[in-house]
Coordinates of C-alpha atoms and ligand atoms in Angstrom, one line a residue:
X1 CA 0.0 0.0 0.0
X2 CA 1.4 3.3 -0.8
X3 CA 0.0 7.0 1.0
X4 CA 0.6 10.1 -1.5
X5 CA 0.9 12.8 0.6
X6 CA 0.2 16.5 -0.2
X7 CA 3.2 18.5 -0.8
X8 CA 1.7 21.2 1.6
X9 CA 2.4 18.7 4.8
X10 CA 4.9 20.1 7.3
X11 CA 7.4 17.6 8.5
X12 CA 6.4 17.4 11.5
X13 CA 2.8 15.7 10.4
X14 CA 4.9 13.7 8.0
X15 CA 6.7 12.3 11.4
X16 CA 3.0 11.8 13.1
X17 CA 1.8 9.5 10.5
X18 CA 4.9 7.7 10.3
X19 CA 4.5 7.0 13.5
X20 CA 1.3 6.6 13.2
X21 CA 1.8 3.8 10.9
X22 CA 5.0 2.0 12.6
X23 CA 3.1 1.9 15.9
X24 CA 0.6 -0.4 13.7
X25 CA 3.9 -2.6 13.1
X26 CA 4.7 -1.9 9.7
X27 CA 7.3 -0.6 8.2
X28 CA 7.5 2.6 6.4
X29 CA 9.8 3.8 3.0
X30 CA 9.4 7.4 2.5
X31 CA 10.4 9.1 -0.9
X32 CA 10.4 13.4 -1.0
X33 CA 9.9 14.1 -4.9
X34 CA 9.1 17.5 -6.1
X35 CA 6.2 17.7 -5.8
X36 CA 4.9 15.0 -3.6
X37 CA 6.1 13.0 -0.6
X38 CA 4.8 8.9 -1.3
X39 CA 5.3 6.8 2.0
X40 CA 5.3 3.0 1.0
X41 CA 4.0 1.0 3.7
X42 CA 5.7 -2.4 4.1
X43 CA 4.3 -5.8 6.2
X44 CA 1.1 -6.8 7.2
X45 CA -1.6 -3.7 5.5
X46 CA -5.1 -5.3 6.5
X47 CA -4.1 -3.7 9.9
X48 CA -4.3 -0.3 7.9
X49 CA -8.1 0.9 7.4
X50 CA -7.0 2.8 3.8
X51 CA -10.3 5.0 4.1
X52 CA -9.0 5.7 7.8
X53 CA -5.8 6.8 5.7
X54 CA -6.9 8.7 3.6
X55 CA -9.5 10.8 5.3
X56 CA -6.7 12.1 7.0
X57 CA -5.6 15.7 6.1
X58 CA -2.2 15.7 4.7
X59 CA -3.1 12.8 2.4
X60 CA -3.9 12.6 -0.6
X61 CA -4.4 9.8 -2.1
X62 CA -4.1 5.6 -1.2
X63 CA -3.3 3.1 -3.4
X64 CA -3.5 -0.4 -2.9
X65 CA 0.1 -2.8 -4.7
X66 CA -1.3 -5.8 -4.0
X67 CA -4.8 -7.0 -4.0
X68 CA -6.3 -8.5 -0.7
X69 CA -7.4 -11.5 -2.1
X70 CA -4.2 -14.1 -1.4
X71 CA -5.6 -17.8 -1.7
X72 CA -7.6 -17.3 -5.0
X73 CA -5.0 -15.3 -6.8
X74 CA -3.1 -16.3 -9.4
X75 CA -0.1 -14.4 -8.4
X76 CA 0.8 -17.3 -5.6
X77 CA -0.7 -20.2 -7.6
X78 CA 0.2 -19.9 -11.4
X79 CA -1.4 -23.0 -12.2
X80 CA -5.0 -23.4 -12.9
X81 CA -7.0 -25.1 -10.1
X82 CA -8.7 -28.5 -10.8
X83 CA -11.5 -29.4 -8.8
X84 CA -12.8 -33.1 -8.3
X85 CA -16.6 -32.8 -8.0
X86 CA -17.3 -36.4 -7.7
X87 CA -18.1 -39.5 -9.6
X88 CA -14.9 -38.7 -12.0
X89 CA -15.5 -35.6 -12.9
X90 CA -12.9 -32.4 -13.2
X91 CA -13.4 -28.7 -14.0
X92 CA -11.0 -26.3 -14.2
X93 CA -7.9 -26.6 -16.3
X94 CA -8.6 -27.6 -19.4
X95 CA -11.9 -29.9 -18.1
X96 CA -15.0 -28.6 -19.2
X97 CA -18.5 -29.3 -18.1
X98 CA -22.4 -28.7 -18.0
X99 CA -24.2 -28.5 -15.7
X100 CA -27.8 -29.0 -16.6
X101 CA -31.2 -29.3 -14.6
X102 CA -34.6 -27.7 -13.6
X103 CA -34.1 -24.2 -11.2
X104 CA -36.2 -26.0 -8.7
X105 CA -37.0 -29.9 -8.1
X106 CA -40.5 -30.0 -8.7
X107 CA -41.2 -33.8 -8.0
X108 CA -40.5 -37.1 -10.1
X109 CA -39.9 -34.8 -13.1
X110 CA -37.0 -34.4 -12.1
X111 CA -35.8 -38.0 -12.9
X112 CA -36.8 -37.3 -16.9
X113 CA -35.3 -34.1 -17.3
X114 CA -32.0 -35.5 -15.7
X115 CA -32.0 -39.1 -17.8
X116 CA -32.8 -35.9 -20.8
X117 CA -29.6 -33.5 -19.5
X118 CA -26.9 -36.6 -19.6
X119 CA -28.4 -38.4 -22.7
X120 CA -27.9 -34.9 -24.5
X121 CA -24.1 -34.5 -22.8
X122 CA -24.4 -32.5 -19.6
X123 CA -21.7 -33.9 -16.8
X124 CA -23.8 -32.2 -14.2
X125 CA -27.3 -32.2 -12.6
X126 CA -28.4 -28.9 -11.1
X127 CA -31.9 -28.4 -9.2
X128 CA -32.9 -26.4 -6.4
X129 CA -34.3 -28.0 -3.5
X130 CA -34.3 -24.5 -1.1
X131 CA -35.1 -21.8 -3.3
X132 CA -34.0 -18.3 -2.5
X133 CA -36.4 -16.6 -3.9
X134 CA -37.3 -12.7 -3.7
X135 CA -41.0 -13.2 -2.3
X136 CA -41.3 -15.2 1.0
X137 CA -45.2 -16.2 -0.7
X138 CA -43.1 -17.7 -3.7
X139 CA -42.3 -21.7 -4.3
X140 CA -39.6 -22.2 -1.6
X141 CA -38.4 -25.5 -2.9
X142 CA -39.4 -29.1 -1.2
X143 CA -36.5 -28.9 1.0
X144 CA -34.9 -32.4 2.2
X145 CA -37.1 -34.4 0.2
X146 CA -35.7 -32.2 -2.6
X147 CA -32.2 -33.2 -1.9
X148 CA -33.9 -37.2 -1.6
X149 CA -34.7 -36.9 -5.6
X150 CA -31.4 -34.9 -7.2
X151 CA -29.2 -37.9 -5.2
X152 CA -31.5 -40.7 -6.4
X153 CA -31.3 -39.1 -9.9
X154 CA -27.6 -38.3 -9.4
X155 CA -26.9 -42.0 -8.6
X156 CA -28.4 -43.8 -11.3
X157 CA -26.5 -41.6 -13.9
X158 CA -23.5 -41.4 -11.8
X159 CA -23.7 -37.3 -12.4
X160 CA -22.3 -35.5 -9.4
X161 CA -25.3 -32.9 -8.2
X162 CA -25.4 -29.2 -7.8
X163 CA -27.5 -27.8 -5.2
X164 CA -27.8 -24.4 -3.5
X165 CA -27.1 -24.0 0.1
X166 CA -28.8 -21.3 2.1
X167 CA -28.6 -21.1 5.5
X168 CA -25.2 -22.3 7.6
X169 CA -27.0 -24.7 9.7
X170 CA -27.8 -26.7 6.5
X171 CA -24.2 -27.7 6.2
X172 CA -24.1 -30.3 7.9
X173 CA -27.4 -31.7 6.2
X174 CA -25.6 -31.7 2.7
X175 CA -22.9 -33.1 3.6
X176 CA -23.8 -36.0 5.4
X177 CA -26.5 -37.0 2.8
X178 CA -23.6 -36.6 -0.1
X179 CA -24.4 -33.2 -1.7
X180 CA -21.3 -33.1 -4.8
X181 CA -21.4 -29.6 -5.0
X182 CA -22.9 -26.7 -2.6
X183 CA -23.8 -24.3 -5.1
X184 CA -24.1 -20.5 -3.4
X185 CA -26.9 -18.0 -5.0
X186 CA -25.8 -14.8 -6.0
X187 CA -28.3 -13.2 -3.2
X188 CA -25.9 -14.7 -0.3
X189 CA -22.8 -13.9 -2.5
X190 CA -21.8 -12.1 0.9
X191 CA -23.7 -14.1 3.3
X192 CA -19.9 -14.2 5.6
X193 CA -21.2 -16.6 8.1
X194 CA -22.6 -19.2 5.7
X195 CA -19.7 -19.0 3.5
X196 CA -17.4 -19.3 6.5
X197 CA -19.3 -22.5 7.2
X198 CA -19.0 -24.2 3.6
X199 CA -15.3 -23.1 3.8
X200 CA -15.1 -25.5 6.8
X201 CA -15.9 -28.7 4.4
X202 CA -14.1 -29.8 2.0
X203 CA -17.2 -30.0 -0.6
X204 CA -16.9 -28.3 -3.9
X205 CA -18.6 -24.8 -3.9
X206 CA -20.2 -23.1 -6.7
X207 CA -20.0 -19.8 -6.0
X208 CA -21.9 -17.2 -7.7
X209 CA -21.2 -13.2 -8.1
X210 CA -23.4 -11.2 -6.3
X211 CA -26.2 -9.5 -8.1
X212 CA -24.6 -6.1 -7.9
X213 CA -20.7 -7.7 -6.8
X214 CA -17.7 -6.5 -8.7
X215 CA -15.1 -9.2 -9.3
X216 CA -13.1 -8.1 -7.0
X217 CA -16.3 -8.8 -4.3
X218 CA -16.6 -12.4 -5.9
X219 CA -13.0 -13.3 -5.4
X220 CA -12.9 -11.7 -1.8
X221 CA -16.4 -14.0 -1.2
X222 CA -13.8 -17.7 -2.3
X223 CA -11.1 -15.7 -0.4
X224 CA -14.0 -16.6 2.6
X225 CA -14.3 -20.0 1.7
X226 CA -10.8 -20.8 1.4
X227 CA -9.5 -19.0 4.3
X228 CA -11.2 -21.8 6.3
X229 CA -9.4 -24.5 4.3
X230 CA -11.8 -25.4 1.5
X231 CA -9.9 -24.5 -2.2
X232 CA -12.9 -26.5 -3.8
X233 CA -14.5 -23.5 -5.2
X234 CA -15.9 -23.2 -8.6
X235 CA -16.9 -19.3 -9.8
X236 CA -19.7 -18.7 -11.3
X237 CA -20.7 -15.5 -13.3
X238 CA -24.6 -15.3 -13.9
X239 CA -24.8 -11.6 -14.6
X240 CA -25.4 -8.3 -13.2
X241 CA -27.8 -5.8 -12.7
X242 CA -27.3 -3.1 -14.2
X243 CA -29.7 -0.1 -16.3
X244 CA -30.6 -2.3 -19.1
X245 CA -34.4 -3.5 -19.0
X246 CA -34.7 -5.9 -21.8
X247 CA -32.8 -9.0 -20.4
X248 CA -33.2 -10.3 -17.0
X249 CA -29.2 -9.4 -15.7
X250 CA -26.7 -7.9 -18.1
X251 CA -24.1 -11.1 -19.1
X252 CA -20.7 -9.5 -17.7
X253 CA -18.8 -11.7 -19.9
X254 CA -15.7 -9.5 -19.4
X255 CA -15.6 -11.5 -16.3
X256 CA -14.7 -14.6 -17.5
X257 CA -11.3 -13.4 -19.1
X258 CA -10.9 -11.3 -16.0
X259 CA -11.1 -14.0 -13.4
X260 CA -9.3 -15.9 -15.5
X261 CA -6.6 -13.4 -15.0
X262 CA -6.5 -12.8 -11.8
X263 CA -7.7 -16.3 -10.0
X264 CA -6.3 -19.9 -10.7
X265 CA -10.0 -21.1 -9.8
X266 CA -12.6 -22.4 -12.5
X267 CA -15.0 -20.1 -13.9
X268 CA -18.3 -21.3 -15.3
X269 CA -20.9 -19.2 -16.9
X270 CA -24.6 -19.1 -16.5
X271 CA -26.7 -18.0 -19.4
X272 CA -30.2 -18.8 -17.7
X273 CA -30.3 -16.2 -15.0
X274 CA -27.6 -13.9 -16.8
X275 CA -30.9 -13.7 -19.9
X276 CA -34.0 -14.4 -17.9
X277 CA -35.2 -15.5 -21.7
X278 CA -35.2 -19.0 -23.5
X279 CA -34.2 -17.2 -26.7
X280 CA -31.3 -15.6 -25.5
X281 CA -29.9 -19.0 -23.5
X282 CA -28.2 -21.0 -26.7
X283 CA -26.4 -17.7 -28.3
X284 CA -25.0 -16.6 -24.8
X285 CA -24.5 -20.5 -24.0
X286 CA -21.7 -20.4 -26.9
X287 CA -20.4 -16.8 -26.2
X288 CA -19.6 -18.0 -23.0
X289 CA -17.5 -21.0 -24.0
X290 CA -15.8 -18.8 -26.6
X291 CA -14.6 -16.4 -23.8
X292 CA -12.8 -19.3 -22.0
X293 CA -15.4 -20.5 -19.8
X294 CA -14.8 -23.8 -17.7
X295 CA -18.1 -24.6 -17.5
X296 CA -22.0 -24.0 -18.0
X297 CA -24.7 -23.6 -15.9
X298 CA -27.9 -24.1 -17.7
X299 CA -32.0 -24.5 -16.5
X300 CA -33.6 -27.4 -18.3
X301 CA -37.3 -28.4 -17.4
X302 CA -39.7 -31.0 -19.5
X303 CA -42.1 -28.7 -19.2
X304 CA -41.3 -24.8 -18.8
X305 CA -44.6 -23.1 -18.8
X306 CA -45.2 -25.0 -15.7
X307 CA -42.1 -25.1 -14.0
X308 CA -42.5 -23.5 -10.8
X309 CA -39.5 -21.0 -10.4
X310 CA -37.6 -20.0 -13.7
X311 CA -39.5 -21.4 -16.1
X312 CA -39.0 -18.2 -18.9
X313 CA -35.6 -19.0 -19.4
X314 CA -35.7 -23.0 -19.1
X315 CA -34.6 -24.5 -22.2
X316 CA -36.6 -27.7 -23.4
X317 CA -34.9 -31.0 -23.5
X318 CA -35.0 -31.0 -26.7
X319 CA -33.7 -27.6 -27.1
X320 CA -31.3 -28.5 -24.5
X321 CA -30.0 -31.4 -26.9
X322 CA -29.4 -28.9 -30.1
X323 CA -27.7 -26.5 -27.9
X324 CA -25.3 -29.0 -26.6
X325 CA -24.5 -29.8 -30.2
X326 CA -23.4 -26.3 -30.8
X327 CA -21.2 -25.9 -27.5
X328 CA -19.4 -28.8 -29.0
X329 CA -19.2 -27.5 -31.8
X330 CA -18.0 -24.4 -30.6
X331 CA -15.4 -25.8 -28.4
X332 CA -14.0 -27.8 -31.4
X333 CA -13.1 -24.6 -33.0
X334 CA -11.9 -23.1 -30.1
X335 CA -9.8 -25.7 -29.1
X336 CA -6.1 -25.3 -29.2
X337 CA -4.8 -28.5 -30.8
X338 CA -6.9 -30.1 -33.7
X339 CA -4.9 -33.0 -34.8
Ligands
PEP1 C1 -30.4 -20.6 -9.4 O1 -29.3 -21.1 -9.8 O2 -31.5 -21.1 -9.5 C2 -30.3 -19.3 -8.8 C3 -31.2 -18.9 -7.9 O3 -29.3 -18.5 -9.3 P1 -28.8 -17.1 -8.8 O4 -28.4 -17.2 -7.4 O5 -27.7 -16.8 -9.8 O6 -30.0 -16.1 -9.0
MN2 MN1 -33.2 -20.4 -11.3

C-alpha cells in the first residue's frame, strides 16, 4: 500500500503518520519528490483501514500494490486449479462441463429431465431444493425431500449434483447426505457466516457473483471459503444488474477473461439467470465458452410453462440437446490442438 501525501504537509505531520503507521507494526519507505512526498508502507496492511488513511488531512491519495485477495490469486498459484466434483468428474484446467437441470426440483420430473440433460451431454445435474427466492409467498423448494430426488437421480446416472445452500445450519445436512457440489446464490454472494461455514468442508462450492458484486467482491467471497481450508470453489458469473431492462441481468462476460486473469479457480458461466429468456440462453451459451469458460450452468425443465421457479428462461430437453451440439461445436473450433 502506498500514501501520496500533499506537498503542503509540514514535516512534523509527516513524522506523526509515520508514526502513526510503525506503531501499527509496519514498516514505512518514504520518498520526498518535487512535488509529492509517497510513503510505501511495508508488512502486514489489512491492519491499515485505507479510508482511515486517507481521510486524513495531509493525504492525498491511497493506493493499494497488492490485491487483498491471497488464496484465490493467481499471483501465488500460477497453475490453474482442478476441482474433483465427484463420480470422475474435473473442472478447471482444461476440463470442461455442463451442468444442466430444472431451477427448482419439482417432484418425479426431475428424474426425466435429468436421464434428458446426460443423454444430451451434460456432466452435471443442477436443481434447487431450497429456493432463495425474492417473495417469501413464492415456491420455496421441497427442501430435504428435494435433496432425496437430485441424489437418487444423481446416482443412477452417476452425475455428481449441484444444489444451493442457504442457510449455515444446513451444512451439515448436505454433507452427510452426499451433496457433490454446494452451489451459493448470487443473493448470499456475501452471506460471511454461511460461507465461513462451507469453507469449513471440503465439498466443492459453486460460487456465484453477487447481483450487484464486482469481481473483486466475488473473489474476496472464495477468499472466505478458502480461508477456512476449502480450495474446492468453482466461480460462477450469472450476470449483473445493471440499467438495461430488456434481459433479465446484463451477461458480464468481461468476467470470464478477467477471473481468469487474476484467480487460478474455475470459472463457469450461466446463461439462464444472466438472460432471464429462453431465446437468449443458446447464443450466450456459446459466447460463453468462446470467452474461455470452464463450465456452464444451464435451467432445463420438461415442461417450462409450468415449471415452478424459472421457467422463462428454461430450455426444453429437446432444445437443450441442439444447444449441446453447438457448445461442441463451438469448443471444437476453439480448441487449441486439432490433430
Ligand atoms: C439458481 O441457480 O436457480 C439461482 C437462484 O441462481 P442465482 O443465485 O444466480 O440467482
Ligand atoms: Mn433459477
Amino acid at each position: 500500500m502506498i500514501a501520496i501525501l500533499r506537498n503542503s504537509a509540514s514535516d512534523e505531520a509527516v513524522g506523526h503518520l509515520i508514526s502513526w503507521i510503525e506503531g501499527k507494526g509496519l514498516t514505512t519507505h518514504v520518498s520526498r519528490g518535487e512535488n509529492e512526498i509517497v510513503i510505501g508502507l511495508v508488512g502486514d496492511t489489512t491492519r491499515i483501514d485505507p479510508f482511515l488513511l486517507e481521510s486524513m488531512d495531509i493525504v492525498e491519495r491511497v493506493q493499494r500494490v497488492s490485491e487483498p485477495f491471497k488464496k484465490a490469486n493467481r499471483k501465488f498459484h500460477p497453475t490453474d486449479t482442478v476441482v474433483d466434483c465427484g463420480h470422475g468428474v474435473k473442472i478447471g484446467g482444461g476440463h470442461f462441463q455442463v451442468i444442466a437441470g430444472p431451477c427448482s426440483v419439482e417432484g418425479r420430473n426431475l428424474i426425466d429431465i435429468a436421464r434428458r440433460v446426460h443423454a444430451a451431454g451434460a456432466t452435471m445435474l443442477r436443481g434447487g431444493a431450497f429456493k432463495p427466492r425474492t417473495s417469501p409467498y413464492a415456491y420455496q423448494g421441497m427442501g430435504e425431500a428435494g435433496l432425496d430426488l437430485l441424489l437418487e437421480a444423481g446416482s443412477e446416472l452417476d452425475m455428481p449434483v449441484v444444489t444451493e445452500i442457504m442457510d449455515p445450519r444446513d451444512v451439515e445436512l448436505f454433507v452427510d447426505r452426499g451433496v457433490d457440489v454446494m452451489q451459493i446464490g448470487a443473493r448470499n454472494a456475501q452471506n460471511f457466516s454461511l460461507l465461513k461455514e462451507v469453507g469449513r468442508t471440503k465439498t466443492p462450492v459453486l460460487l456465484k457473483r453477487g447481483m450487484s458484486g464486482t469481481v473483486d467482491e466475488l473473489l474476496m467471497a472464495a477468499e472466505y471459503i478458502m480461508s477456512e481450508g476449502n480450495d474446492n470453489v468453482i466461480l460462477c458469473e450469472r450476470g449483473i444488474r445493471t440499467f438495461e431492462t430488456r434481459t433479465r441481468n446484463t451477461f458480464d462476460l468481461n468476467a470470464v477473461p478477467v477471473l481468469h486473469y487474476l484467480s487460478h479457480l474455475p470459472v463457469v458461466a450461466d446463461p439462464s439467470h444472466a438472460t432471464g429468456y429462453t431465446r437468449y440462453v443458446e447464443p450466450m451459451a456459446l459466447a460463453a465458452c468462446a470467452a474461455g469458460a470452464d463450465g456452464l450452468e444451464i435451467e432445463v425443465h420438461d415442461c417450462p410453462e409450468k415449471a415452478w421457479s424459472d421457467g422463462a428462461q428454461a430450455l426444453t430437453p429437446d432444445q437443450f440437446d441442439r444447444t449441446m451440439e453447438r457448445i461442441r461445436a463451438i469448443r471444437f473450433v476453439i480448441a487449441e490442438d486439432h490433430e
